[in-house]
Coordinates of C-alpha atoms in Angstrom, one line a residue:
M1 CA 33.3 7.1 -8.8
S2 CA 35.2 9.8 -11.1
R3 CA 32.8 10.5 -13.7
R4 CA 35.9 7.7 -16.8
A5 CA 35.2 5.0 -13.7
A6 CA 31.8 5.5 -14.7
L7 CA 31.9 6.7 -18.5
S8 CA 33.7 3.4 -19.0
G9 CA 31.8 1.3 -17.6
T10 CA 32.4 0.1 -14.1
G11 CA 29.2 0.3 -12.2
A12 CA 30.2 -0.5 -9.0
G13 CA 29.1 2.3 -6.5
L14 CA 25.7 4.3 -8.6
L15 CA 23.4 2.9 -7.2
A16 CA 24.5 4.3 -3.5
L17 CA 24.8 7.4 -5.6
L18 CA 21.0 6.8 -7.3
A19 CA 20.4 6.5 -4.1
A20 CA 21.6 9.6 -3.0
R21 CA 19.3 11.7 -5.8
P22 CA 16.1 13.9 -4.3
A23 CA 13.8 10.7 -4.4
Q24 CA 10.8 12.0 -7.4
A25 CA 7.3 12.0 -6.7
A26 CA 4.9 9.1 -8.3
P27 CA 2.1 10.7 -10.0
A28 CA -0.9 11.0 -7.4
A29 CA -2.3 8.6 -9.5
V30 CA -4.4 5.0 -8.9
G31 CA -5.3 3.6 -11.9
G32 CA -5.6 -0.2 -12.5
A33 CA -8.9 -1.5 -10.9
G34 CA -11.0 0.8 -8.7
L35 CA -11.5 3.7 -8.7
S36 CA -9.8 6.7 -7.3
S37 CA -10.9 6.7 -3.6
A38 CA -10.0 10.8 -4.0
S39 CA -12.8 11.2 -6.1
A40 CA -15.8 9.1 -4.8
L41 CA -18.7 11.7 -3.8
P42 CA -19.9 10.8 -0.2
L43 CA -23.1 8.3 -0.9
P44 CA -26.7 8.4 0.8
V45 CA -25.9 5.7 2.1
S46 CA -27.9 6.5 6.5
G47 CA -25.9 4.6 9.4
S48 CA -25.8 5.9 12.6
T49 CA -23.8 5.1 15.9
R50 CA -25.2 4.5 18.9
S51 CA -22.8 4.9 22.3
L52 CA -23.9 3.5 24.9
P53 CA -22.5 3.4 28.6
L54 CA -22.9 0.4 30.8
A55 CA -22.8 2.8 34.0
A56 CA -25.7 3.5 35.0
A57 CA -26.7 7.1 33.2
G58 CA -26.1 9.7 35.0
D59 CA -29.2 12.1 33.6
G60 CA -31.6 10.4 35.8
S61 CA -33.3 7.7 33.4
A62 CA -33.5 4.2 34.5
P63 CA -29.8 2.7 34.6
L64 CA -29.2 -0.4 32.9
L65 CA -29.5 -3.9 33.6
R66 CA -26.3 -6.4 35.5
T67 CA -27.2 -10.2 35.9
A68 CA -24.7 -12.6 37.6
P69 CA -22.1 -14.3 35.4
G70 CA -24.7 -17.3 36.2
G71 CA -27.8 -15.7 34.9
G72 CA -29.5 -15.1 38.2
A73 CA -32.1 -12.6 39.0
A74 CA -31.0 -8.9 37.6
T75 CA -30.1 -6.0 39.9
A76 CA -29.2 -2.5 39.2
L77 CA -26.0 -1.5 38.3
P78 CA -25.1 1.1 40.8
G79 CA -23.7 4.6 39.0
D80 CA -21.3 4.9 41.3
G81 CA -19.5 1.4 40.1
A82 CA -19.8 0.8 44.5
S83 CA -19.4 -3.3 42.8
A84 CA -16.7 -3.4 40.7
G85 CA -14.7 -5.8 43.4
A86 CA -16.6 -8.3 41.3
E87 CA -14.7 -9.9 39.1
L88 CA -16.8 -10.6 36.4
T89 CA -20.6 -9.3 35.2
E90 CA -23.2 -8.9 32.8
V91 CA -24.8 -6.0 31.5
T92 CA -28.2 -5.5 29.5
V93 CA -28.5 -2.8 27.8
D94 CA -32.2 -2.6 25.3
V95 CA -31.2 -2.2 21.5
D96 CA -33.1 -0.9 18.7
G97 CA -32.2 -1.3 15.8
G98 CA -27.9 -1.3 14.5
S99 CA -26.7 -4.6 12.4
L100 CA -22.5 -4.8 14.3
L101 CA -22.4 -4.6 17.8
G102 CA -18.4 -3.6 20.1
V103 CA -17.2 -2.6 23.7
V104 CA -15.0 0.0 24.2
L105 CA -13.4 0.3 27.1
G106 CA -12.8 2.6 28.3
G107 CA -10.4 3.5 31.5
A108 CA -8.6 0.3 30.5
A109 CA -5.0 0.1 29.1
A110 CA -4.8 -2.7 26.4
D111 CA -2.5 -4.6 28.5
G112 CA -5.2 -4.7 31.2
A113 CA -8.4 -5.2 29.6
G114 CA -9.8 -8.3 30.8
P115 CA -12.4 -11.2 28.4
V116 CA -15.3 -9.8 26.7
A117 CA -18.4 -11.3 25.1
V118 CA -21.4 -10.4 24.0
R119 CA -24.9 -12.4 23.3
V120 CA -28.3 -10.6 21.6
R121 CA -31.3 -11.6 22.3
P122 CA -34.0 -10.7 19.9
A123 CA -37.4 -9.4 20.4
G124 CA -40.2 -13.2 21.9
G125 CA -36.9 -14.8 21.5
E126 CA -34.1 -16.6 23.4
W127 CA -30.7 -15.8 24.4
G128 CA -28.1 -16.9 21.3
A129 CA -24.0 -18.9 22.4
W130 CA -22.1 -16.0 23.6
N131 CA -19.4 -14.3 21.3
E132 CA -16.2 -13.7 22.9
L133 CA -14.5 -10.5 20.6
A134 CA -11.4 -10.2 21.0
L135 CA -9.0 -6.0 21.4
V136 CA -8.7 -5.1 18.3
D137 CA -4.8 -5.9 17.7
S138 CA -4.1 -3.2 15.5
G139 CA -4.3 0.8 14.5
P140 CA -2.6 3.0 13.6
D141 CA 1.4 4.4 14.0
A142 CA 2.1 7.5 16.0
T143 CA 3.4 8.7 12.9
A144 CA 0.2 8.4 10.6
D145 CA -2.9 8.5 11.7
G146 CA -2.3 9.3 15.1
V147 CA -5.9 10.4 16.0
G148 CA -7.7 7.8 18.2
A149 CA -4.7 4.9 18.7
G150 CA -5.1 5.0 22.0
V151 CA -8.7 3.4 21.8
V152 CA -9.3 0.0 24.2
A153 CA -12.0 -1.6 22.1
T154 CA -13.1 -5.0 21.2
E155 CA -12.8 -6.5 17.1
P156 CA -16.4 -5.4 15.9
L157 CA -19.1 -8.5 15.8
W158 CA -20.9 -8.6 12.6
T159 CA -25.3 -9.7 14.4
G160 CA -27.5 -9.0 10.8
P161 CA -29.9 -6.6 11.7
L162 CA -31.3 -6.2 15.8
G163 CA -34.1 -4.4 15.3
T164 CA -35.8 -4.3 18.6
A165 CA -33.4 -6.8 20.6
Q166 CA -32.1 -6.8 24.4
V167 CA -27.4 -7.0 24.6
Q168 CA -25.8 -9.0 27.3
V169 CA -22.2 -7.8 28.2
R170 CA -20.0 -10.6 30.3
L171 CA -16.7 -8.4 30.9
R172 CA -14.9 -7.3 34.3
A173 CA -16.1 -5.8 37.0
A174 CA -13.8 -3.3 37.1
D175 CA -14.4 -2.2 33.4
A176 CA -18.3 -1.6 33.6
A177 CA -18.4 1.8 35.1
T178 CA -16.1 2.9 31.9
A179 CA -16.7 0.8 29.4
R180 CA -20.2 1.7 26.6
L181 CA -22.0 -0.5 23.6
E182 CA -21.2 0.4 20.7
V183 CA -24.4 -0.3 18.6
V184 CA -23.7 0.5 14.4
D185 CA -25.5 0.5 11.7
P186 CA -24.6 0.6 8.5
G187 CA -27.7 1.7 6.3
E188 CA -29.7 0.8 4.1
R189 CA -28.8 1.8 0.2
D190 CA -30.2 -0.3 -3.1
G191 CA -27.5 -2.4 -4.8
D192 CA -26.3 -4.7 -2.1
A193 CA -27.2 -8.0 -3.7
P194 CA -24.0 -9.2 -5.4
A195 CA -25.4 -9.2 -9.0
A196 CA -26.0 -5.3 -8.7
V197 CA -23.1 -4.6 -7.2
G198 CA -20.1 -2.8 -10.2
V199 CA -16.6 -4.3 -9.9
A200 CA -15.6 -1.7 -12.5
R201 CA -12.6 -1.3 -14.6
L202 CA -13.6 2.2 -14.1
A203 CA -11.4 4.7 -15.3
A204 CA -8.6 7.0 -13.2
A205 CA -10.4 10.1 -12.6
P206 CA -8.7 13.5 -14.2
G207 CA -5.0 14.5 -12.6
E208 CA -4.5 10.9 -11.8
Q209 CA -2.8 8.5 -13.8
S210 CA -3.7 5.1 -14.8
V211 CA -0.8 1.7 -14.1
D212 CA -0.8 0.5 -18.3
E213 CA -3.2 -2.8 -19.0
R214 CA 0.3 -4.5 -19.6
V215 CA 1.6 -5.0 -16.1
A216 CA 3.1 -8.0 -15.3
L217 CA -0.2 -9.4 -14.5
A218 CA -3.3 -8.5 -14.8
A219 CA -6.2 -6.7 -12.1
P220 CA -8.2 -8.9 -10.4
T221 CA -11.6 -8.1 -9.7
I222 CA -11.8 -5.6 -7.4
R223 CA -15.1 -3.9 -6.1
T224 CA -14.8 -0.3 -5.1
R225 CA -15.4 1.9 -2.0
A226 CA -18.6 2.4 -3.9
A227 CA -19.1 -1.0 -4.6
W228 CA -19.5 -1.2 -0.9
G229 CA -21.0 1.9 -0.3
A230 CA -18.7 4.1 1.6
D231 CA -19.7 7.1 2.9
E232 CA -16.1 9.4 2.1
T233 CA -17.7 12.3 3.8
L234 CA -16.1 10.3 7.2
R235 CA -12.7 9.7 6.6
K236 CA -11.1 11.9 8.8
S237 CA -7.6 12.6 6.3
S238 CA -6.4 11.9 2.9
A239 CA -4.3 9.1 2.3
S240 CA -0.4 9.2 3.2
Y241 CA 2.0 6.7 1.3
S242 CA 5.0 4.4 2.1
G243 CA 7.6 5.2 -0.4
T244 CA 7.4 2.2 -1.2
L245 CA 6.1 -1.4 -1.2
K246 CA 8.1 -4.7 0.7
A247 CA 5.4 -6.8 2.2
A248 CA 1.9 -8.0 2.0
V249 CA 0.0 -9.0 5.5
V250 CA -2.7 -11.3 6.3
H251 CA -5.2 -11.2 8.7
H252 CA -8.8 -12.1 10.0
T253 CA -11.4 -9.5 10.5
A254 CA -12.5 -11.8 14.1
D255 CA -15.7 -12.0 13.0
P256 CA -17.9 -15.5 13.3
G257 CA -18.3 -14.9 9.4
S258 CA -22.1 -15.3 9.8
Y259 CA -22.7 -12.9 6.9
T260 CA -24.6 -14.4 3.9
Q261 CA -23.5 -12.6 0.0
A262 CA -25.7 -10.0 0.1
Q263 CA -25.0 -8.6 3.4
V264 CA -20.7 -8.1 2.5
P265 CA -21.6 -4.3 1.9
A266 CA -23.3 -3.7 4.8
V267 CA -20.4 -5.5 6.8
I268 CA -17.6 -3.5 5.7
R269 CA -19.7 -0.5 6.0
G270 CA -19.7 -1.1 9.3
M271 CA -16.5 -2.4 10.1
Y272 CA -15.1 1.4 8.3
R273 CA -17.5 3.3 10.1
Y274 CA -16.4 1.1 13.4
H275 CA -12.7 2.0 12.6
T276 CA -13.6 6.0 11.8
V277 CA -16.0 6.0 14.1
T278 CA -15.6 4.6 17.3
L279 CA -11.5 3.7 17.3
G280 CA -11.4 7.8 15.9
W281 CA -9.0 5.9 12.4
A282 CA -8.4 7.5 9.7
D283 CA -10.3 5.4 7.3
L284 CA -11.1 2.0 7.6
G285 CA -7.9 -0.4 8.4
Y286 CA -7.3 -2.9 5.9
N287 CA -6.0 -1.7 2.3
F288 CA -8.5 -5.4 1.2
V289 CA -11.1 -7.1 2.4
V290 CA -12.4 -10.7 1.2
D291 CA -14.9 -11.9 1.9
R292 CA -16.2 -16.2 2.7
F293 CA -17.6 -16.3 -0.3
G294 CA -14.3 -15.0 -3.0
G295 CA -15.0 -11.3 -3.3
I296 CA -12.1 -9.0 -2.8
W297 CA -12.8 -5.6 -1.8
E298 CA -11.4 -2.5 -1.8
G299 CA -10.6 -0.9 1.5
R300 CA -8.7 2.3 2.9
A301 CA -8.7 5.0 0.4
G302 CA -5.6 6.2 -2.0
G303 CA -5.7 3.9 -4.7
T304 CA -5.8 0.2 -5.8
T305 CA -2.5 0.1 -7.4
R306 CA 0.1 2.6 -4.8
P307 CA 1.3 1.5 -1.6
V308 CA -1.2 3.1 0.9
V309 CA 0.3 3.1 4.4
G310 CA -2.8 1.2 6.2
A311 CA -3.8 0.7 9.8
H312 CA -4.0 -2.9 10.2
A313 CA -0.7 -3.3 12.0
G314 CA 0.3 -1.5 14.2
G315 CA 4.2 -1.0 14.3
F316 CA 4.1 -2.0 10.8
N317 CA 2.1 -0.4 8.7
V318 CA 4.9 1.0 6.4
D319 CA 6.3 -0.3 3.8
T320 CA 3.6 -3.3 3.8
F321 CA -0.4 -3.3 3.2
G322 CA -3.2 -4.9 5.3
V323 CA -5.5 -8.4 3.1
S324 CA -7.9 -9.4 5.6
M325 CA -10.0 -12.6 5.7
M326 CA -14.0 -11.3 6.8
G327 CA -13.9 -14.3 9.1
D328 CA -13.3 -15.9 12.6
Y329 CA -10.6 -18.5 11.4
T330 CA -9.5 -19.5 14.8
S331 CA -10.8 -22.2 14.5
V332 CA -12.3 -23.2 10.8
A333 CA -10.5 -22.8 7.6
P334 CA -10.8 -20.4 5.5
S335 CA -12.7 -21.8 2.6
A336 CA -11.3 -22.1 -1.2
A337 CA -11.7 -19.6 -2.5
C338 CA -11.5 -17.2 -0.4
L339 CA -7.7 -17.8 0.0
E340 CA -7.6 -18.0 -4.0
S341 CA -8.5 -14.5 -4.2
I342 CA -6.4 -13.6 -1.0
A343 CA -3.6 -15.3 -2.9
Q344 CA -5.1 -13.0 -6.6
V345 CA -4.3 -9.5 -5.0
I346 CA -1.3 -9.9 -3.1
A347 CA 0.8 -11.6 -6.7
W348 CA -1.7 -8.5 -8.4
K349 CA 0.3 -5.9 -6.3
F350 CA 3.4 -7.8 -5.9
S351 CA 3.5 -8.1 -9.7
L352 CA 3.1 -3.9 -9.3
H353 CA 5.7 -3.6 -7.2
G354 CA 8.6 -5.7 -7.7
I355 CA 8.0 -8.1 -4.5
D356 CA 9.8 -11.8 -4.9
P357 CA 6.6 -13.6 -3.0
A358 CA 9.4 -16.1 -1.7
G359 CA 11.9 -14.2 -0.4
T360 CA 12.1 -11.4 2.4
T361 CA 12.9 -7.6 3.3
R362 CA 13.9 -5.7 5.9
L363 CA 10.6 -3.8 8.7
T364 CA 11.5 -1.3 11.2
S365 CA 9.6 -1.8 14.1
A366 CA 7.1 1.7 14.6
G367 CA 6.5 0.4 18.2
G368 CA 3.8 1.0 20.1
G369 CA 0.4 -1.0 19.9
T370 CA 0.4 -4.7 19.9
A371 CA 4.0 -4.5 17.7
R372 CA 6.1 -7.7 17.9
Y373 CA 9.2 -4.8 18.3
A374 CA 10.4 -2.3 19.8
K375 CA 10.3 0.8 18.4
G376 CA 13.4 1.2 15.9
T377 CA 14.2 -3.1 15.9
T378 CA 15.0 -3.7 12.3
V379 CA 13.4 -7.8 11.4
T380 CA 13.9 -9.4 9.3
L381 CA 10.3 -11.1 7.5
R382 CA 8.3 -13.2 5.0
T383 CA 7.5 -10.5 2.1
V384 CA 4.2 -12.9 2.6
S385 CA 3.8 -12.8 6.4
A386 CA 1.3 -13.2 9.4
H387 CA -0.1 -10.4 11.2
R388 CA 1.4 -12.2 14.6
D389 CA 4.3 -12.0 12.6
V390 CA 5.0 -9.0 13.4
G391 CA 2.3 -8.2 16.2
Y392 CA 1.4 -10.0 19.5
T393 CA -2.0 -11.0 18.3
A394 CA -4.0 -14.7 17.4
C395 CA -4.5 -13.5 14.5
P396 CA -4.8 -14.8 11.2
G397 CA -6.5 -17.5 13.4
N398 CA -4.3 -20.2 15.0
V399 CA -6.4 -22.4 11.5
G400 CA -5.5 -19.5 8.7
F401 CA -1.7 -19.0 10.0
T402 CA -1.9 -23.1 8.7
K403 CA -2.5 -21.6 5.4
M404 CA 0.6 -19.3 5.2
D405 CA 2.2 -21.7 3.3
S406 CA -0.1 -22.9 0.8
I407 CA -0.4 -19.3 0.2
R408 CA 2.7 -17.9 -0.4
T409 CA 3.5 -21.3 -2.7
R410 CA -0.1 -19.8 -5.5
V411 CA 1.5 -16.1 -5.6
A412 CA 4.6 -18.1 -6.2
Q413 CA 3.2 -19.7 -8.6
L414 CA 0.6 -16.6 -10.1
T415 CA 3.4 -14.3 -10.0
G416 CA 5.6 -16.7 -12.2
S417 CA 7.9 -16.9 -9.4
A418 CA 8.0 -20.4 -8.4
G419 CA 11.3 -22.2 -9.2
T420 CA 12.5 -19.9 -10.9
T421 CA 15.0 -16.6 -11.1
A422 CA 14.1 -13.5 -11.0
S423 CA 14.7 -11.3 -14.5
A424 CA 18.2 -8.4 -14.2
V425 CA 16.0 -6.1 -14.9
D426 CA 12.7 -6.8 -12.0
T427 CA 16.4 -7.3 -10.0
A428 CA 17.3 -4.0 -11.0
Y429 CA 14.0 -2.7 -9.9
A430 CA 14.4 -4.3 -5.9
Q431 CA 17.5 -3.2 -5.6
L432 CA 16.6 0.6 -6.4
G433 CA 13.9 0.6 -4.3
G434 CA 11.2 -0.3 -6.7
A435 CA 7.9 1.5 -6.6
G436 CA 9.6 4.3 -4.1
S437 CA 11.8 5.6 -6.3
L438 CA 10.9 4.4 -10.3
G439 CA 7.1 4.2 -9.8
S440 CA 4.8 0.8 -10.3
P441 CA 5.8 -0.4 -13.9
T442 CA 3.9 1.2 -17.0
S443 CA 4.6 -2.3 -19.4
A444 CA 5.6 -6.3 -18.7
E445 CA 9.3 -6.4 -19.1
G446 CA 9.7 -7.2 -23.1
P447 CA 12.7 -8.0 -25.5
A448 CA 15.5 -4.7 -27.0
R449 CA 17.0 -4.5 -30.1
D450 CA 20.3 -6.4 -29.8
G451 CA 19.0 -9.1 -27.1
G452 CA 18.7 -6.8 -24.4
R453 CA 15.4 -6.4 -21.5
Y454 CA 13.7 -3.0 -20.6
R455 CA 10.8 -2.0 -18.5
H456 CA 9.5 1.2 -18.2
Y457 CA 7.5 2.5 -14.9
Q458 CA 6.5 5.2 -13.4
V459 CA 9.1 7.6 -13.1
G460 CA 11.8 5.7 -15.4
S461 CA 12.5 3.0 -17.4
I462 CA 15.6 0.0 -16.5
Y463 CA 17.5 -1.0 -19.5
S464 CA 19.0 -4.6 -19.8
H465 CA 22.2 -5.2 -22.2
P466 CA 24.1 -7.9 -22.0
S467 CA 27.6 -5.6 -23.3
A468 CA 26.3 -2.6 -21.5
G469 CA 24.6 -3.5 -17.8
T470 CA 21.4 -3.6 -16.2
H471 CA 20.3 0.3 -15.2
A472 CA 17.9 2.9 -14.8
V473 CA 17.0 5.8 -16.6
L474 CA 15.5 8.2 -15.5
G475 CA 13.6 12.0 -14.7
L476 CA 13.8 14.3 -17.6
I477 CA 16.9 12.0 -18.7
R478 CA 14.4 9.0 -19.7
D479 CA 12.1 11.4 -21.5
K480 CA 14.9 12.8 -23.8
Y481 CA 16.3 9.6 -24.4
A482 CA 12.6 8.8 -25.0
S483 CA 12.7 12.2 -27.9
L484 CA 15.2 10.4 -29.3
G485 CA 14.5 6.5 -30.0
W486 CA 15.2 4.8 -26.7
E487 CA 17.4 2.2 -27.1
N488 CA 17.2 2.3 -31.5
S489 CA 19.4 5.5 -31.6
F490 CA 23.4 6.5 -31.6
L491 CA 22.2 6.8 -27.3
G492 CA 22.8 3.0 -27.9
Y493 CA 21.9 1.5 -24.7
P494 CA 22.3 3.2 -21.0
L495 CA 26.0 2.1 -19.5
T496 CA 25.1 4.0 -16.3
D497 CA 22.4 4.6 -13.5
E498 CA 21.7 8.3 -13.5
V499 CA 23.9 9.4 -11.2
A500 CA 23.2 13.1 -8.9
L501 CA 25.6 15.9 -9.8
P502 CA 25.2 19.2 -8.1
G503 CA 22.8 21.3 -8.9
G504 CA 22.6 18.2 -11.7
A505 CA 22.7 15.4 -13.2
F506 CA 23.8 12.5 -16.2
T507 CA 23.7 9.4 -17.8
H508 CA 25.8 8.0 -20.0
F509 CA 25.3 5.7 -23.4
Q510 CA 27.0 3.8 -25.5
G511 CA 26.8 6.9 -28.2
G512 CA 26.3 9.9 -25.8
S513 CA 25.9 11.9 -22.5
I514 CA 22.2 13.2 -21.8
Y515 CA 23.6 15.7 -19.1
F516 CA 20.8 17.7 -17.5
S517 CA 20.1 20.9 -14.8
P518 CA 17.3 23.1 -14.3
R519 CA 18.9 25.6 -16.5
T520 CA 18.9 23.9 -19.2
G521 CA 17.1 21.1 -19.1
A522 CA 18.3 18.3 -20.8
R523 CA 20.9 18.4 -23.4
V524 CA 22.5 15.0 -25.4
V525 CA 26.3 15.6 -25.8
L526 CA 28.1 13.7 -28.6
G527 CA 31.4 12.5 -29.7
A528 CA 35.2 14.7 -30.1
I529 CA 32.7 17.6 -28.2
R530 CA 32.1 15.3 -25.4
D531 CA 35.3 14.5 -24.6
K532 CA 37.1 17.9 -24.8
W533 CA 34.3 19.1 -22.6
A534 CA 36.0 15.7 -20.2
A535 CA 38.8 17.3 -20.7
L536 CA 37.9 20.6 -19.0
G537 CA 36.2 18.9 -16.3
W538 CA 32.6 18.2 -17.5
E539 CA 30.1 20.4 -15.3
T540 CA 32.2 21.3 -13.2
G541 CA 34.6 23.3 -15.6
R542 CA 34.8 27.0 -16.5
L543 CA 31.8 25.8 -19.3
G544 CA 29.7 24.2 -16.8
Y545 CA 26.5 22.6 -18.3
P546 CA 25.3 21.5 -21.9
A547 CA 22.4 24.3 -23.1
S548 CA 22.0 22.4 -26.6
D549 CA 22.1 19.8 -28.1
E550 CA 25.1 19.0 -30.5
Y551 CA 23.6 20.8 -33.8
D552 CA 25.0 21.0 -36.8
V553 CA 27.1 24.4 -38.6
P554 CA 29.1 25.3 -41.7
G555 CA 31.8 23.1 -42.1
G556 CA 30.8 20.8 -38.4
R557 CA 29.5 20.1 -35.1
R558 CA 28.5 22.9 -32.9
S559 CA 27.4 23.0 -29.0
D560 CA 26.7 25.3 -26.2
F561 CA 27.4 25.1 -22.7
T562 CA 26.0 27.6 -19.7
G563 CA 29.3 29.5 -20.2
G564 CA 30.5 28.5 -23.8
S565 CA 31.4 26.1 -26.9
I566 CA 32.7 23.8 -28.0
T567 CA 32.7 23.9 -32.2
W568 CA 34.1 20.1 -34.0
R569 CA 35.4 21.4 -37.9
A570 CA 34.6 18.3 -40.3
S571 CA 37.8 18.8 -42.4
D572 CA 40.3 17.9 -39.5
G573 CA 38.4 17.3 -36.5
R574 CA 40.1 20.3 -35.1
L575 CA 37.9 21.7 -32.3
T576 CA 37.6 25.0 -30.3
V577 CA 36.6 26.2 -27.9
R578 CA 34.9 29.8 -27.1

């Protein structure tokens, strides 16, 4: 597009020009609900993970026991795997302590692992019911967490405090020689009871920038990582971020959900320890977890308002966030409280990032794991999707999956988008790349002078006016515009988006232009002086970039440039170029 076409208000193609502009990183901030996980201190929670081989110990200790699938007499399980030809075997393990169990299938491949089930017999008690354990069907992308992405293991099972007990594992005999039982103790801490769990709208840590409280939707009550007792020393790396957010992925944890409300923090601590210690992930996989009582909890660290990359949907972790219902919703429905909280947190995140809950989006698979689509495949998905939409999995359970439409409807109601058309400001935000280019909103959309509209974001603002169109003002050009009084100044409304140039950028306004270069900063060029400068080739001419705003001189006005100056004489309008 020519500079003259831009100046005349012909805006086609400017979005492409803006897309070519180097992205400005959003501030390292979380804000909103929740404590900055990056600043949280390690908490004194004494947890542990014990890894017990399901084959005979190689150190001379007594072998573990195997019973026939029908529950016959116990026999020693040979350490050399001689009986591995049996289709299924049951291994009994003595345990002391722990509250969460999982099984790692040492040499098995994800697509070749057999069924796994466990049951528990407390000291002096009877065997409980068998609990079938699904294989972990999520994980980090190869380009993200990386470490531990290849571990083949079951989802964890919350048992509650085991004390002295026996655990029986049923699995393929071919897997038993290399499999191990993981016994996780989430540790104890004061304040696990719900009444003592702080929900805090805590202040952002030093160096962080909070999202303005006037965002489109108020944040729901989100209990922080500190509230559930995250031991931050278990995290293996700092958070990574998507350039934007495009969709939410709904999950269930596939655990029977037998926990009490007071046990919820301990259950999350157990999942966190299982994900990091057993599976080798960088952090808890989900961005948010919602318990069956409706409590919303901050999951993966990095900031609840920001586009944190999780490990919740291998292949599709980038540009999405994961919300998981704590429970198994294969045969039973999530509670009304749980479904409402799922909708609340999705609606809030969508309002921060300008996502239409009734819309669709394009996502590109990173492949690997249980991803439904090969690496590099771009697919169209609904902005509120189930895990099974992107992966070969039953998640979020057969009954849970039937609730997806009601979740979408409720999110649309909460965001006010049901049956309505997105505003010009919201539409422009989505077209420009949403949070990836402008950051999260820091104000609600509001009215401006002469029938205009505006909304501010972390690294830019969008202004809309019936005669000027809808355009983004970014970075230091925006700062200059703000210092002059926004649309109420002599500049009026923007006529273009910010346009990138070799060595700088510009935005045209109704009353002038702002040009930026690293050498000169953001400078205003106006009226006849601007017209003369344009005739000489703008910044590509001998004068180069503006080096000053227009200012008064005896008998007229002047603007300095990196290669000279232009002076306007008030008496006769004469322009002098030096």
